[in-house]
C-alpha positions as MATLAB code, in Angstrom:
seq = 'MSYDRALAATLMGLFLLGAPLAAADDLIVPRTLPPAKKAILKNYLAKREKPGRFLPPGAKLVGAPLPGIPAPVEPPLASGARVVEWLAEARPHEATDPRKGPDLVDLYWFRPNPRKGAPGITVKRVLDLNTGKQLGPTEVLLDYSAPLTHEEEAQAIRLARKNVRAVREAYSGAGKGEVEVVALFEQITAPGVPDGAPGDRVVNLQFRRRRSPDVVSVNVNVTKETVREAR';
ca = [
       0.099    0.212    0.102;
       1.432    3.447   -1.126;
       1.920    5.915    2.001;
      -0.187    8.645    0.316;
      -3.125    6.214   -0.470;
      -3.146    4.752    2.884;
      -2.857    8.364    4.586;
      -5.853    9.541    2.518;
      -7.894    6.713    3.365;
      -7.041    6.768    7.147;
      -8.153   10.234    7.157;
     -11.512    9.551    5.302;
     -12.091    6.381    7.729;
     -11.718    8.737   10.674;
     -14.115   11.207    9.526;
     -16.698    8.638    8.115;
     -16.725    5.653   10.304;
     -19.791    5.582   12.506;
     -21.743    8.200   10.391;
     -25.307    7.567    9.211;
     -25.214    6.006    5.611;
     -27.588    8.983    4.590;
     -25.002   11.544    5.965;
     -22.080    9.906    3.975;
     -22.646   12.426    0.887;
     -23.046   15.380    2.910;
     -19.682   14.460    4.621;
     -17.941   14.148    1.312;
     -19.364   17.559    0.103;
     -16.079   19.983    0.649;
     -16.688   22.417    3.426;
     -14.846   25.306    1.785;
     -17.396   25.717   -1.198;
     -19.418   28.903   -1.050;
     -22.888   28.198    0.326;
     -24.694   28.822   -3.077;
     -22.491   26.297   -4.804;
     -22.602   24.040   -1.906;
     -26.422   24.014   -2.189;
     -26.083   23.336   -6.050;
     -24.045   20.528   -5.389;
     -25.929   19.002   -2.546;
     -29.111   19.513   -4.899;
     -27.401   17.649   -7.711;
     -26.758   14.568   -5.490;
     -30.314   14.508   -4.118;
     -31.856   14.249   -7.447;
     -29.584   11.860   -8.905;
     -31.200    8.479  -10.035;
     -30.421    5.233   -8.983;
     -28.289    3.525  -11.759;
     -30.045    0.803  -13.795;
     -26.977   -0.716  -15.317;
     -23.678   -1.755  -14.227;
     -21.945    0.473  -16.915;
     -23.387    4.001  -17.266;
     -25.063    4.406  -20.674;
     -22.825    6.129  -23.103;
     -19.861    6.326  -20.666;
     -16.407    6.891  -22.193;
     -13.950    4.287  -20.984;
     -10.674    6.080  -19.946;
      -7.184    4.566  -19.060;
      -5.981    1.047  -19.477;
      -7.357   -1.741  -17.310;
      -5.197   -3.415  -14.521;
      -2.920   -6.173  -15.933;
      -5.015   -9.496  -16.457;
      -8.354   -7.705  -15.964;
     -10.335   -7.345  -19.208;
     -12.376   -3.951  -19.941;
     -15.577   -4.213  -17.786;
     -18.514   -5.456  -19.560;
     -22.356   -5.265  -18.359;
     -22.941   -8.397  -16.420;
     -26.192  -10.351  -16.246;
     -28.167   -9.322  -13.054;
     -29.098  -12.494  -10.926;
     -32.323  -12.506   -9.265;
     -32.802   -9.919   -6.518;
     -29.409   -8.165   -7.603;
     -29.233   -4.543   -8.089;
     -26.776   -1.818   -9.052;
     -25.423    0.700   -6.796;
     -23.241    3.661   -6.791;
     -21.654    5.166   -3.752;
     -20.103    8.591   -3.757;
     -16.419    8.579   -2.822;
     -14.927   11.658   -3.647;
     -15.779   15.405   -4.375;
     -12.667   17.407   -5.999;
     -13.154   20.982   -6.804;
     -11.159   22.500   -9.359;
      -9.028   25.649   -8.527;
     -11.051   28.723   -8.179;
      -9.865   31.824  -10.563;
     -11.583   33.847   -7.893;
     -11.437   32.604   -4.452;
     -14.408   34.794   -3.371;
     -16.721   33.114   -5.795;
     -15.262   29.701   -5.393;
     -14.494   26.907   -7.874;
     -16.637   26.675  -11.014;
     -16.222   22.994  -11.538;
     -16.004   19.727   -9.162;
     -15.051   16.663  -10.121;
     -17.165   13.799   -8.488;
     -16.102   10.107   -8.127;
     -18.406    7.382   -7.441;
     -17.496    3.531   -6.700;
     -19.896    1.077   -8.375;
     -19.637   -2.378   -6.884;
     -19.944   -5.316   -9.781;
     -23.184   -6.905   -9.228;
     -21.502   -9.972  -10.030;
     -20.172  -10.816   -6.494;
     -16.428  -11.226   -6.234;
     -15.900   -9.351   -9.492;
     -14.005   -6.125   -9.807;
     -16.203   -2.806   -9.611;
     -15.820    0.459  -11.416;
     -15.127    4.220  -10.720;
     -17.165    6.445  -12.083;
     -16.524   10.210  -12.675;
     -18.848   13.196  -13.574;
     -17.851   16.586  -13.718;
     -20.542   19.377  -12.468;
     -20.848   22.743  -13.162;
     -21.241   24.692   -9.985;
     -22.834   27.725  -11.647;
     -25.612   26.038  -13.326;
     -25.979   22.454  -11.566;
     -25.507   20.434  -14.724;
     -22.947   17.987  -15.894;
     -20.116   19.108  -18.220;
     -19.092   16.403  -20.617;
     -19.615   12.579  -20.642;
     -19.685   10.330  -17.738;
     -16.374    8.354  -17.427;
     -15.597    4.961  -16.524;
     -11.998    5.051  -14.960;
      -9.998    1.975  -15.545;
      -6.683    3.283  -14.085;
      -7.934    5.074  -11.054;
      -9.223    3.345   -7.750;
     -12.183    5.609   -6.264;
     -11.318    5.986   -2.418;
     -13.152    3.678   -0.198;
     -16.835    4.754    0.405;
     -18.457    4.725    3.822;
     -20.785    2.124    2.871;
     -17.747   -0.132    2.051;
     -16.348    0.709    5.470;
     -19.486   -0.214    7.389;
     -19.433   -3.617    5.246;
     -16.053   -4.247    6.142;
     -16.552   -3.660    9.644;
     -19.689   -5.983    9.783;
     -17.631   -8.892    8.205;
     -15.012   -8.251   10.803;
     -17.202   -8.365   13.771;
     -18.865  -11.626   12.149;
     -15.807  -13.596   11.524;
     -13.061  -12.373   13.908;
     -13.377  -13.237   17.680;
     -11.042  -10.666   19.011;
     -13.239   -7.846   17.265;
     -16.542   -9.158   18.682;
     -14.753   -9.103   22.191;
     -13.583   -5.663   21.482;
     -17.055   -4.395   21.093;
     -18.656   -6.591   23.876;
     -20.234   -4.451   26.300;
     -18.819   -1.180   24.610;
     -21.063    1.952   24.774;
     -21.385    4.043   21.488;
     -18.007    5.348   20.500;
     -15.954    3.413   22.604;
     -14.727    1.473   20.229;
     -12.017    3.555   17.983;
     -11.419    2.358   14.160;
      -8.894    3.371   11.757;
      -9.211    2.385    7.970;
      -6.318    1.893    5.751;
      -7.360    1.354    2.258;
      -6.025   -0.180   -0.956;
      -7.055   -1.543   -4.419;
      -4.702   -4.807   -5.229;
      -2.806   -4.010   -8.394;
      -0.565   -7.015   -8.828;
      -1.117  -10.923   -8.443;
       0.181  -13.130   -5.365;
      -0.982  -10.737   -2.911;
      -2.419  -12.758    0.138;
      -5.584  -10.783    0.445;
      -6.809  -11.003   -3.041;
      -6.536  -10.634   -6.787;
      -5.840   -7.501   -9.013;
      -8.911   -5.007   -8.767;
      -9.757   -6.268   -5.256;
     -10.714   -3.590   -2.640;
      -9.039   -4.163    0.452;
      -9.336   -2.390    3.889;
      -6.974   -2.898    6.989;
      -9.324   -2.069   10.033;
      -7.733   -1.315   13.311;
      -9.799   -1.725   16.539;
      -8.967   -0.207   19.733;
     -11.120   -0.016   22.827;
     -10.717    3.696   24.180;
      -8.030    3.561   26.992;
      -6.973   -0.001   26.035;
      -3.414   -0.384   24.662;
      -4.340   -3.561   22.635;
      -5.174   -3.149   18.799;
      -6.801   -5.730   16.818;
      -5.929   -5.501   13.228;
      -7.962   -7.075   10.427;
      -7.691   -7.325    6.562;
     -10.938   -7.273    4.793;
     -11.456   -7.853    1.137;
     -14.678   -6.074    0.438;
     -14.588   -7.307   -3.165;
     -14.458  -10.974   -2.229;
     -15.961  -10.532    1.372;
     -13.105  -12.245    2.851;
     -11.365  -11.675    6.364;
      -8.013  -12.219    7.484;
      -6.646  -11.255   11.010;
      -3.428   -9.542   10.703;
      -1.078  -10.550   13.465;
];
């Protein structure tokens, strides 16, 4: 895991872990945006329709897939399966006038593959913060991994609590906020890694009961839904 990627994901974990899922998008909205442009962004996010297909219709494929991974295709939906996308990052462009704030913001979503265990995709859209309209085509980025989403972190914690006894013991009898969790995230890009295959999204969760020196470290592959205690 690269230091920059790990550090960025750690900070995201500290801010988002424990937040209600409904508030996850609001937490990603940059606080530095002027109120009017923040409202335009929030309104755009609130009105987004749920995706009906894994690959956004008319999306432009950008970059090269990871070695050994073919370009994404539309998988058949199993009975009861649905396509979701989770907001992962909002990156404003540089403002020409700091008082007015940026005119554009790059928005990144992660879409888990509806075919269990298969790699998901990063979806990028550019929003005009003056008009509230998307600028240019929707892109599927093959060479960029969206940051870990709040929804994935919540899933990883559930898997860790279900599969690792030491994590369950840390939560046993704990009050709200008494268990501190730090998340370090990476997407696997090379074969031979113990926790998965290229394209898999893996998070290392470090659990610590407040005022306790003991830390439980767990690696969770949220793509394959596998768990390994890291000793």
